[in-house]
mmCIF file of C-alpha atoms in Angstrom:
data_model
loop_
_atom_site.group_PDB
_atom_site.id
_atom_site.type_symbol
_atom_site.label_atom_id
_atom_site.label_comp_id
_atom_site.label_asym_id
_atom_site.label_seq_id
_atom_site.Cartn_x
_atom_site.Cartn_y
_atom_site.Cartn_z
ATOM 1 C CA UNK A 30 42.791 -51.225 -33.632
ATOM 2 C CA UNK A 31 46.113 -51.718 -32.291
ATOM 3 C CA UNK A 32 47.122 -48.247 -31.991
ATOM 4 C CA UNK A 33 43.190 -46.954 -30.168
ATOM 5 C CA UNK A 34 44.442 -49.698 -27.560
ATOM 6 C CA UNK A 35 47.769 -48.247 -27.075
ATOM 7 C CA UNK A 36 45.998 -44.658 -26.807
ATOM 8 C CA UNK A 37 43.631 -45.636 -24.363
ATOM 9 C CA UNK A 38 46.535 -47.433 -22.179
ATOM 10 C CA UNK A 39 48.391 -44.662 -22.572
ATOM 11 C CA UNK A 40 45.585 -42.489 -21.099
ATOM 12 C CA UNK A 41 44.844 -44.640 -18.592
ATOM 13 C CA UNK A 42 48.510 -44.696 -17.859
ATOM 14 C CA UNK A 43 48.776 -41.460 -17.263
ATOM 15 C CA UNK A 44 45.262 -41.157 -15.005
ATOM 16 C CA UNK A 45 46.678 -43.599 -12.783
ATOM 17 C CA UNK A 46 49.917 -41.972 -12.473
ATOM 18 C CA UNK A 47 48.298 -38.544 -12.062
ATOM 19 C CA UNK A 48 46.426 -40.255 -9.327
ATOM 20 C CA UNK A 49 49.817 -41.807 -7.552
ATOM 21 C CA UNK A 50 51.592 -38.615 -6.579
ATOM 22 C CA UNK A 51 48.664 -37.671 -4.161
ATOM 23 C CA UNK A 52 48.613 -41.218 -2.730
ATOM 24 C CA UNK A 53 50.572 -41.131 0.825
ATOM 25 C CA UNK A 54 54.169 -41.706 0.796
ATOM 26 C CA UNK A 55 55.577 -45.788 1.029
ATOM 27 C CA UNK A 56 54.783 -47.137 4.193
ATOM 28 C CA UNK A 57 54.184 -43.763 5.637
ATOM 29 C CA UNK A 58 53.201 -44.002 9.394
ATOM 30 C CA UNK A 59 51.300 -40.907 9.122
ATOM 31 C CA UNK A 60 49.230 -42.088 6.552
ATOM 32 C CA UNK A 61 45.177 -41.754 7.305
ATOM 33 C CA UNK A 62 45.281 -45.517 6.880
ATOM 34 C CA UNK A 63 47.640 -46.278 9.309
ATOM 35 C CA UNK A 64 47.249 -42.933 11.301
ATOM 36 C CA UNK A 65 43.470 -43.318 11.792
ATOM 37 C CA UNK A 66 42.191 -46.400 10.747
ATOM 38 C CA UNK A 67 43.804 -49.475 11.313
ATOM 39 C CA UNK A 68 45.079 -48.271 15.292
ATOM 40 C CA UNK A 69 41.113 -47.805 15.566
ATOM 41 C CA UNK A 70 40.344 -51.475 14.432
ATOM 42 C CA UNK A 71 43.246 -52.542 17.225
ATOM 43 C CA UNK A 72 41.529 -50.736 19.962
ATOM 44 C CA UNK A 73 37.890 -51.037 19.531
ATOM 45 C CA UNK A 74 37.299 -54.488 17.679
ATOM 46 C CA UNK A 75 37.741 -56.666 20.848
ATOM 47 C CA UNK A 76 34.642 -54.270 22.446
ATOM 48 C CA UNK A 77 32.768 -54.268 19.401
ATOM 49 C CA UNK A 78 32.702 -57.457 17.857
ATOM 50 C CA UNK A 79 34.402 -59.971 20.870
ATOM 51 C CA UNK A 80 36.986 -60.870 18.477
ATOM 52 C CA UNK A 81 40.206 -62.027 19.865
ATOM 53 C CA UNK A 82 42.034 -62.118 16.632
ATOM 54 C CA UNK A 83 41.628 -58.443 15.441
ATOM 55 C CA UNK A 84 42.230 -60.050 11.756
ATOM 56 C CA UNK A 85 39.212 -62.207 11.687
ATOM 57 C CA UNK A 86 37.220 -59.599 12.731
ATOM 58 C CA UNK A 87 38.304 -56.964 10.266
ATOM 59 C CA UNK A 88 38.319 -59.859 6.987
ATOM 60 C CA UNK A 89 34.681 -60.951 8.091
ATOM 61 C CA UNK A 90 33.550 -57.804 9.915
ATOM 62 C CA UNK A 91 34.458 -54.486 8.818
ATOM 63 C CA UNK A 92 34.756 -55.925 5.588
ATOM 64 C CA UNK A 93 32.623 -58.124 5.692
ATOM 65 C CA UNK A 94 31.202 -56.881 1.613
ATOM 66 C CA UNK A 95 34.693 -57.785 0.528
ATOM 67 C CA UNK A 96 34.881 -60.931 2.088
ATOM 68 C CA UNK A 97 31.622 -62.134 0.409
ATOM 69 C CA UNK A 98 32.600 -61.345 -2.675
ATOM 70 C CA UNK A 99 35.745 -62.678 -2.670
ATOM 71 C CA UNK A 100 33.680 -66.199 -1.965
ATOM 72 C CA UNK A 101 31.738 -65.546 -4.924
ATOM 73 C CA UNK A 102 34.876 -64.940 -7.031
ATOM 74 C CA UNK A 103 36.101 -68.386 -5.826
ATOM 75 C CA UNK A 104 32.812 -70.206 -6.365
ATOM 76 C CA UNK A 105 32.649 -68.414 -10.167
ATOM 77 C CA UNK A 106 36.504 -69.659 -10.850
ATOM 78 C CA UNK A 107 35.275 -73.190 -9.965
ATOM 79 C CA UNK A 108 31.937 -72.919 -12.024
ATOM 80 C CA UNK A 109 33.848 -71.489 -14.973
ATOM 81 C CA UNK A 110 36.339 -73.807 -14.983
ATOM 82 C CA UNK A 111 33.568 -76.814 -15.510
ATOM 83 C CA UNK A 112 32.340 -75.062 -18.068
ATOM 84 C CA UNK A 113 35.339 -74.859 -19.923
ATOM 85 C CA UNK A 114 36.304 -78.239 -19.006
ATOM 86 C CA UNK A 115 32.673 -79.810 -20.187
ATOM 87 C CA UNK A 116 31.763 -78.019 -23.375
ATOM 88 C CA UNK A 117 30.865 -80.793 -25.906
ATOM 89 C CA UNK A 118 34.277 -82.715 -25.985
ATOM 90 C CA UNK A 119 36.091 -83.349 -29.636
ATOM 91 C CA UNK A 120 39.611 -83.980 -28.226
ATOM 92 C CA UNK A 121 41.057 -83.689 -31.912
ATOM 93 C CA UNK A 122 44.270 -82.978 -30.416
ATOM 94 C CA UNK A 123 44.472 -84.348 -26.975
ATOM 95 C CA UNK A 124 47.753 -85.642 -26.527
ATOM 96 C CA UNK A 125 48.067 -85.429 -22.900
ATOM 97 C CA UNK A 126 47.884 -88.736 -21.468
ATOM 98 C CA UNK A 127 46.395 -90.671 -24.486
ATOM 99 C CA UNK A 128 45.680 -93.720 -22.535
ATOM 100 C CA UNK A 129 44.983 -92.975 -18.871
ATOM 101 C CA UNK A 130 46.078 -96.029 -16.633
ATOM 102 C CA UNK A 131 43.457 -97.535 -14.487
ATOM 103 C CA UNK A 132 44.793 -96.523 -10.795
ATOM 104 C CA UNK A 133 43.030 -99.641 -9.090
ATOM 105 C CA UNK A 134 46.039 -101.322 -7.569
ATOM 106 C CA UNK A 135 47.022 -98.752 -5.653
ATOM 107 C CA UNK A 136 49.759 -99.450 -2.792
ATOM 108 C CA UNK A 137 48.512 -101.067 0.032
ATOM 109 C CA UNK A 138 51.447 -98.407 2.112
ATOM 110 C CA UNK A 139 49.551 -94.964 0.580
ATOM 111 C CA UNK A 140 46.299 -96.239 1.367
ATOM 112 C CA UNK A 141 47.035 -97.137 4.849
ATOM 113 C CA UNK A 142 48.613 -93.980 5.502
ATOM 114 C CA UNK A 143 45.759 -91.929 3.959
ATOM 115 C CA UNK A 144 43.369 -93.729 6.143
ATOM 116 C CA UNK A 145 45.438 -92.674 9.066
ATOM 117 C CA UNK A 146 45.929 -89.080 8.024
ATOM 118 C CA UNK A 147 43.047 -87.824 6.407
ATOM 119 C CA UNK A 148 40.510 -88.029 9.620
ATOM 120 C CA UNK A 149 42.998 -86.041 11.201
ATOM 121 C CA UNK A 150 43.506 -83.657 8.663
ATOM 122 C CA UNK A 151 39.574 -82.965 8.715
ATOM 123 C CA UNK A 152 39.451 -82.708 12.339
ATOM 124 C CA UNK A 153 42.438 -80.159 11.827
ATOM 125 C CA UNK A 154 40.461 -78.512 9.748
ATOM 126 C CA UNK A 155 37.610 -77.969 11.541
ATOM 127 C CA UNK A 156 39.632 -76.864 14.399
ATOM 128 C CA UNK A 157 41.618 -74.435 12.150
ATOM 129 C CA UNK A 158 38.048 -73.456 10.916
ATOM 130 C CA UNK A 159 36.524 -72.998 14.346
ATOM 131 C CA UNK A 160 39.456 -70.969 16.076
ATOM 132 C CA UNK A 161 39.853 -68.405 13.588
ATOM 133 C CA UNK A 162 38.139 -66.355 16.427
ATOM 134 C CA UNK A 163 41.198 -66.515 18.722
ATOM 135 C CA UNK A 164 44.348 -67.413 16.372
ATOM 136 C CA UNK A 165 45.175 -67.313 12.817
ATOM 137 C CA UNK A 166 43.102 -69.420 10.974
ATOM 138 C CA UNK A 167 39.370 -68.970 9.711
ATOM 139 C CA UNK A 168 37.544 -70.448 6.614
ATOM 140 C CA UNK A 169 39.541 -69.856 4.198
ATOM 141 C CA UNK A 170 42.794 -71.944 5.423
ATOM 142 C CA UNK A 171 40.307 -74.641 7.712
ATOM 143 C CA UNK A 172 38.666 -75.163 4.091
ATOM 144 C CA UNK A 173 41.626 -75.139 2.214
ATOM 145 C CA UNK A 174 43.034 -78.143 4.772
ATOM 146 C CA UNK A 175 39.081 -80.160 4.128
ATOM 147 C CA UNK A 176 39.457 -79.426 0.311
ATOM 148 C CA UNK A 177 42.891 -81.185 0.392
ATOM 149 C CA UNK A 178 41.881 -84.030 2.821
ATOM 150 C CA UNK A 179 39.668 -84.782 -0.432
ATOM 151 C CA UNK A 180 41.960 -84.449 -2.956
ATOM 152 C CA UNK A 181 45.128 -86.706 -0.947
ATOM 153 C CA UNK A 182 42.226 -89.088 -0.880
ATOM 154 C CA UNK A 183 41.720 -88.897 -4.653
ATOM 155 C CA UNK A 184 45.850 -89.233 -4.881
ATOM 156 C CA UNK A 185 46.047 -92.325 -2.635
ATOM 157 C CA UNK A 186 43.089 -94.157 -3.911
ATOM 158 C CA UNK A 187 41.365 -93.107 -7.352
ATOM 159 C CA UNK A 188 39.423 -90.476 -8.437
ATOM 160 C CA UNK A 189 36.376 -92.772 -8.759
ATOM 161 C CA UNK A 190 36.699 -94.164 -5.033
ATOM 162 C CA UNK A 191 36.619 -90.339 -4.157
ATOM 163 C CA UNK A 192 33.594 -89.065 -6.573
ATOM 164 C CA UNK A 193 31.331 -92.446 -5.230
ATOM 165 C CA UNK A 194 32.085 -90.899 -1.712
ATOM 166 C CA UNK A 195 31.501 -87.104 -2.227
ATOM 167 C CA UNK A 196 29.337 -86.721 -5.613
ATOM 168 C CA UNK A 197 29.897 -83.939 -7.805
ATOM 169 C CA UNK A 198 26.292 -82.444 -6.992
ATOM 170 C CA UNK A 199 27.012 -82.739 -3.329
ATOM 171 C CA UNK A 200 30.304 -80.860 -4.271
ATOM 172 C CA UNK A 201 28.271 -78.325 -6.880
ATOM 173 C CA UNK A 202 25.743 -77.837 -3.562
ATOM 174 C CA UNK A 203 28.407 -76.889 -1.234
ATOM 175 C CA UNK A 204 29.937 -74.970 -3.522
ATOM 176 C CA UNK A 205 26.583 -72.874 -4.013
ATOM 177 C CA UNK A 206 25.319 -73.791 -0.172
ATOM 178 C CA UNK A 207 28.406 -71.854 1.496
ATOM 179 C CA UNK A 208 28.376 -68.369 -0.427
ATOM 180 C CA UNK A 209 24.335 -68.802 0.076
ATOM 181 C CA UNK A 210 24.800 -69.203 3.335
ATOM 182 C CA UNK A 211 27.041 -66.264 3.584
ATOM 183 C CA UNK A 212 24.458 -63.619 1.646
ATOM 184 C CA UNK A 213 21.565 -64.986 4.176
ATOM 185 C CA UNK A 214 23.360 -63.775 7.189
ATOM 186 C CA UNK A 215 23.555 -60.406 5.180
ATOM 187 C CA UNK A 216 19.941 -60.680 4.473
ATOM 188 C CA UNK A 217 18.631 -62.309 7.700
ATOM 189 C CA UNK A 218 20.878 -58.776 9.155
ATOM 190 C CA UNK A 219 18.484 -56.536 6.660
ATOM 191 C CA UNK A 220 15.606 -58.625 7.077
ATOM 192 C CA UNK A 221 15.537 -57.628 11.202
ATOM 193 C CA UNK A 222 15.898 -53.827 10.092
ATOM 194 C CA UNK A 223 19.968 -53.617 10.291
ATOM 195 C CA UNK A 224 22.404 -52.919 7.302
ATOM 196 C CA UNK A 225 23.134 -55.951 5.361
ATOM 197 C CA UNK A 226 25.766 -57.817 7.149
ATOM 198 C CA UNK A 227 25.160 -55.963 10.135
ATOM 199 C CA UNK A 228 25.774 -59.111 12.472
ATOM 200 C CA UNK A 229 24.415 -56.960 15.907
ATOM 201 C CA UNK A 230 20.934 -57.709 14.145
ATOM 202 C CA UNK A 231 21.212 -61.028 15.366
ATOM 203 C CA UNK A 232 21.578 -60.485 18.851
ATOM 204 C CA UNK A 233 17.686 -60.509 19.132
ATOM 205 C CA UNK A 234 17.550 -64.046 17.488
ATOM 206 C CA UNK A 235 20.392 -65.132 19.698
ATOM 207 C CA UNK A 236 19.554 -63.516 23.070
ATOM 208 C CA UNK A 237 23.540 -62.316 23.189
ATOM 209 C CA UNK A 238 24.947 -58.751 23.350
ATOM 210 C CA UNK A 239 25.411 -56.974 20.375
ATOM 211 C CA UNK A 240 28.977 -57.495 20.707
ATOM 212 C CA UNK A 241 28.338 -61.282 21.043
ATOM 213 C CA UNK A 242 26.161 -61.388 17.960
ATOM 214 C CA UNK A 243 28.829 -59.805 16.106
ATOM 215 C CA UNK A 244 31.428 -62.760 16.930
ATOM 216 C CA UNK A 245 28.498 -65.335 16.561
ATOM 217 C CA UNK A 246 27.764 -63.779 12.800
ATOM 218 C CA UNK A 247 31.579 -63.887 12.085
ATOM 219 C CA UNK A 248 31.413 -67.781 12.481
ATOM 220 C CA UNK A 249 28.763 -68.375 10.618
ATOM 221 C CA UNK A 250 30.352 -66.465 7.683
ATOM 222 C CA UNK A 251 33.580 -68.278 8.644
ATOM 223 C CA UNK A 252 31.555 -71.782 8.240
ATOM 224 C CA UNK A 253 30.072 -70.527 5.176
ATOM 225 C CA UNK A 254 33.552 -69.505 3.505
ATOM 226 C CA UNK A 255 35.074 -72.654 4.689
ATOM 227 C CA UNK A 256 32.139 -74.781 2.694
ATOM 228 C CA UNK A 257 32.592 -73.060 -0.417
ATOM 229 C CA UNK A 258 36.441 -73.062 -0.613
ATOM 230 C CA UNK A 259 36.400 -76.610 0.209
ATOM 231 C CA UNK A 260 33.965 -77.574 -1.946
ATOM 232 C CA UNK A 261 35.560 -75.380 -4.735
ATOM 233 C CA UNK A 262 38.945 -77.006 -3.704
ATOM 234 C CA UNK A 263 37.485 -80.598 -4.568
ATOM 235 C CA UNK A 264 35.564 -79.428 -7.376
ATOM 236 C CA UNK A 265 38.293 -77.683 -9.392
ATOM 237 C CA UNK A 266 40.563 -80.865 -8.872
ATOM 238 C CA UNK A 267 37.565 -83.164 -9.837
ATOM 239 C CA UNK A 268 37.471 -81.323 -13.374
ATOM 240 C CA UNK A 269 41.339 -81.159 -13.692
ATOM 241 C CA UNK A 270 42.275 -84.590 -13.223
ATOM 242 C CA UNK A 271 39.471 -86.188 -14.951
ATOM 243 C CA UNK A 272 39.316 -83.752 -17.869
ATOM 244 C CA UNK A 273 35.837 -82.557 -17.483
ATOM 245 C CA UNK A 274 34.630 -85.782 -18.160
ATOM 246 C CA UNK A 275 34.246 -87.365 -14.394
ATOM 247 C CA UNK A 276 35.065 -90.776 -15.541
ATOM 248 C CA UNK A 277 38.800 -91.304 -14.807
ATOM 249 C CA UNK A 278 41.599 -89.835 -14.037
ATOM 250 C CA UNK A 279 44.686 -89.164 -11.099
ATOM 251 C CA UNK B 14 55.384 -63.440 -18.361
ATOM 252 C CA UNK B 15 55.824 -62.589 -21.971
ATOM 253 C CA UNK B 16 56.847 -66.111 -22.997
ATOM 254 C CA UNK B 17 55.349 -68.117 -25.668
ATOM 255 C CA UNK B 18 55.253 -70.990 -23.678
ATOM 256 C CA UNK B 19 51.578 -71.223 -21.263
ATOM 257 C CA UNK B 20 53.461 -73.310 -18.562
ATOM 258 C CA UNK B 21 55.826 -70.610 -18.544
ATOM 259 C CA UNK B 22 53.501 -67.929 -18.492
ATOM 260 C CA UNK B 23 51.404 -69.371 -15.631
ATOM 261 C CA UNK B 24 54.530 -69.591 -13.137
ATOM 262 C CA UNK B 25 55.041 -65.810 -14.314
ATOM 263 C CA UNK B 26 51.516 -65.192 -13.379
ATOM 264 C CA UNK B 27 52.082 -67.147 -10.151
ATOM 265 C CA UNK B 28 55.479 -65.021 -9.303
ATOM 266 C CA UNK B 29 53.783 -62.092 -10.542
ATOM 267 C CA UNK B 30 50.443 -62.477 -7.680
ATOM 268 C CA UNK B 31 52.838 -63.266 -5.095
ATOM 269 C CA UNK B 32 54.997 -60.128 -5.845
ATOM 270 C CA UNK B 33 51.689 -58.065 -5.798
ATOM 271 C CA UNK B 34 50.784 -59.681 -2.601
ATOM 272 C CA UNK B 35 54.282 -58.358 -1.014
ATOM 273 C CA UNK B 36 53.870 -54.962 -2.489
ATOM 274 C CA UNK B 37 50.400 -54.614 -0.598
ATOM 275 C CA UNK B 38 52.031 -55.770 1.962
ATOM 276 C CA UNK B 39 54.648 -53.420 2.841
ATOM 277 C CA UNK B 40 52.611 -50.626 1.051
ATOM 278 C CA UNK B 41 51.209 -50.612 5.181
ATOM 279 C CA UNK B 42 54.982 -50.647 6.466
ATOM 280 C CA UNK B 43 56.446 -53.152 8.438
ATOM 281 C CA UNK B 44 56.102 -53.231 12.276
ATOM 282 C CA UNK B 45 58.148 -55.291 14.297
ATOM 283 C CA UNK B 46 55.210 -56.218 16.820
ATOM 284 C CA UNK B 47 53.311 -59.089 17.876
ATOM 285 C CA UNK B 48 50.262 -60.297 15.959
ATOM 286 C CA UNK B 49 47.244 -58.477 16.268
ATOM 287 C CA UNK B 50 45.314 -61.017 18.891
ATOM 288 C CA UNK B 51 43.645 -59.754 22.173
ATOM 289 C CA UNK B 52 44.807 -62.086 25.402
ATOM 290 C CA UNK B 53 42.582 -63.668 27.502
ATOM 291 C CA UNK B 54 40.527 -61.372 30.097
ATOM 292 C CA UNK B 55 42.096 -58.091 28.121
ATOM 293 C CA UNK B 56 40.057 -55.530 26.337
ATOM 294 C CA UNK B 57 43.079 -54.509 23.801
ATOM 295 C CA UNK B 58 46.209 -56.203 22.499
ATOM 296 C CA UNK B 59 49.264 -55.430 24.647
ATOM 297 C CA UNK B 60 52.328 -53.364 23.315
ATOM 298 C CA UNK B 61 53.286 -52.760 19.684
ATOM 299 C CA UNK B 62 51.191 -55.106 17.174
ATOM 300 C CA UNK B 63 51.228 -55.619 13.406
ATOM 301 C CA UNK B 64 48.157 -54.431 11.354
ATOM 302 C CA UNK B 65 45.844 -56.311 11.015
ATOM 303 C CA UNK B 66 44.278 -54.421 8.151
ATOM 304 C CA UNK B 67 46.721 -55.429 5.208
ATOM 305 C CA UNK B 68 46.591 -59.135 6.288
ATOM 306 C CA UNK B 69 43.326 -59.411 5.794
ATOM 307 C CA UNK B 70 43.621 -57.371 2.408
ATOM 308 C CA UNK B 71 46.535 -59.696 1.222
ATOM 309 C CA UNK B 72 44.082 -62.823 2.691
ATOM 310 C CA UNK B 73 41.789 -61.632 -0.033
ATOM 311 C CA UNK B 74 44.081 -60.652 -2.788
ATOM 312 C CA UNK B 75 45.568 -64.216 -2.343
ATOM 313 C CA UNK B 76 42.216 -66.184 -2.686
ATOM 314 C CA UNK B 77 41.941 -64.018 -5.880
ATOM 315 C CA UNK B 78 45.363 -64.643 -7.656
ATOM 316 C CA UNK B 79 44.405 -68.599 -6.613
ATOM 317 C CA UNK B 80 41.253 -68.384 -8.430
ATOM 318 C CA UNK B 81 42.889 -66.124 -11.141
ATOM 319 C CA UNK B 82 45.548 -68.936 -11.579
ATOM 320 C CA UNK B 83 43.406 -72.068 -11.563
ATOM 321 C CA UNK B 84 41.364 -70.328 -14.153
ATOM 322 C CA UNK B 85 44.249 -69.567 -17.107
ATOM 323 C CA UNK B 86 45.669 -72.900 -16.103
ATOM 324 C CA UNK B 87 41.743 -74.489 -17.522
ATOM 325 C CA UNK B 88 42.211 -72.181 -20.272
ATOM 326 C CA UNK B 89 45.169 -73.238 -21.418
ATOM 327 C CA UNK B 90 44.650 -76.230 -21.724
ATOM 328 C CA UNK B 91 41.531 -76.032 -23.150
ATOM 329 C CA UNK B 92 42.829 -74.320 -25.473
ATOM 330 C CA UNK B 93 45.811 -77.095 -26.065
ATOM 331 C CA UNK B 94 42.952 -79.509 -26.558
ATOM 332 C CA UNK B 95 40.782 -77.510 -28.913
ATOM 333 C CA UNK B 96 43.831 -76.163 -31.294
ATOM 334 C CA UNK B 97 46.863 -78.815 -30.352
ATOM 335 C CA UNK B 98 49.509 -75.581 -29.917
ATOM 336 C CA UNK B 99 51.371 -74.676 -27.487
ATOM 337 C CA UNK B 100 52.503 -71.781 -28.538
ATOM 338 C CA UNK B 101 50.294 -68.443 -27.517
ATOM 339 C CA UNK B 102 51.311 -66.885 -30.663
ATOM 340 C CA UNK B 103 50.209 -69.117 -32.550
ATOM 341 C CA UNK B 104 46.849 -69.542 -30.300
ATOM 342 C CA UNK B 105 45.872 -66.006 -31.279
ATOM 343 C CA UNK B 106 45.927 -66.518 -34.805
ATOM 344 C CA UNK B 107 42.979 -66.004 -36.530
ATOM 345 C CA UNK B 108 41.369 -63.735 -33.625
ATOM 346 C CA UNK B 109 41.195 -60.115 -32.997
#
């Protein structure tokens, strides 16, 4: 068994390597990547999708199929990781924190200071979230920044003061709402007779220029990314500090 | 990344992502330019720019490698919980 791996590595290996020496040379400026494509997104994706920041528009535009996927990849990880976590628990072994301390006296210093941080962290994030358009930023970090508002919230309080606030299904719902929301831009796009993800199709539903549509569908992907990675963010950190078991914990 | 230890193995698979992340990177080349954003009341960005098109590859590829991580990380210690090891050697025993 052992050795058919090692052949089939081996072959692979090889394919792969076979494959390299036609690749372009390192960081060759005459590459067709370089040469062709990516001076191409630089001068046309301001016209074509009214994009300031050329990157949001090629992550959520031009590759838009990637981009999607890459949310679904995220919203697996966190659906896997419950699963792991909350298969039938025997904890013949668990040895990591045998007795969990009950975080209820919690400084008076961290909680004052979380309630002065975290509202502006979310506004942050929304800001982060909503400007992706015209500097870096976009859903991914704007929901990274709302994921971790959360989870300083679960830190400075405890993890029960955060769950009665923002419920696991609430979380689960976000988690599924975002990437959904995501996919029906795609298929709202097909639906009006465009490819999926086409964004233009919308410009009939908005009464914008194609152009416009474009950087309208962009933030609505954008919103949807920055739902699920948030809620992901929380949800993951819900299942790791609690165990699985949603009781107590950090 | 070959240790026995799982703590140690998921900093190695940290390193290892971020490494990958670089490689992408500069697979592109580096340009010293300004970022790739269009100013106000212009149709194009201005000079030399960076590429956009690797940053929003490594955007992705670093997503991934977070999901990637947090995933062995549950594993692991599932697997502490369900065969009190800590040793991958000795986690494999009895498998494939």
């Amino acid at each position: 068994m052992k050795r058919l791996t090692l052949i089939i590595l081996a072959a692979c290996a090889l394919i792969m390597l076979l494959a390299a020496s036609d690749l372009p040379d390192w960081a060759d400026p005459a590459s067709p990547a370089s040469s062709h494509l990516s001076p191409g997104f630089v001068e046309q994706a301001y016209e074509a999708t009214h994009t300031p920041n050329v990157v949001t528009a090629v992550l959520a535009d031009y590759r838009g199929y990637d981009t999607m996927f890459e949310t679904v990849v995220v919203f697996l990880a966190a659906l896997i990781i419950m699963i792991i976590l909350r298969r039938t628990p025997h904890r013949r072994f668990c040895k990591i924190l045998p007795h969990r301390p009950q975080r209820q006296g919690r400084d008076t210093v961290l909680k004052g200071a979380a309630q002065l941080i975290i509202p502006v962290m979310q506004v942050f994030a929304l800001y982060v979230l909503g400007h992706g358009h015209y500097s870096p930023g976009g859903g991914f970090q704007g929901g990274v920044i709302f994921g971790a508002s959360f989870i300083l919230l679960a830190l400075c309080y405890n993890l029960e003061f955060t769950i009665n606030r923002f419920r696991e299904r609430i979380v689960l719902l976000c988690c599924a709402g975002g990437a959904l929301l995501y996919a029906g831009v795609g298929a709202l796009c097909l639906a009006m007779g465009w490819n999926f993800l086409g964004y233009a199709a919308l410009a009939g539903i908005l009464g914008v220029s194609e152009a416009m549509a474009r950087s309208h569908g962009i933030l609505l992907v954008e919103v949807g990314v920055g739902i699920t990675v948030m809620a992901v963010m929380v949800s993951i950190y819900y299942d790791l500090a609690s165990g699985g078991d949603m009781r107590e914990g950090l | 990344m070959l240790s026995r230890t799982p703590v140690k193995l998921v900093i190695g698979l940290a390193q290892l992502s971020n490494a990958v992340n670089l490689l992408i990177f500069t697979a592109a080349g580096l340009t010293r330019g300004k970022p790739p954003l269009v100013p106000f009341d212009a149709a194009r960005p201005e000079g030399i720019v960076s590429d956009p098109l690797p940053q929003a590859l490594v955007l992705t590829a670093i997503v991934i490698s977070f999901g990637l991580l947090a995933f062995t990380l549950v594993l692991f210690r599932r697997a502490h919980e369900e065969l009190g090891t800590q040793d991958i050697d000795e986690m494999t025993e009895g498998g494939p």
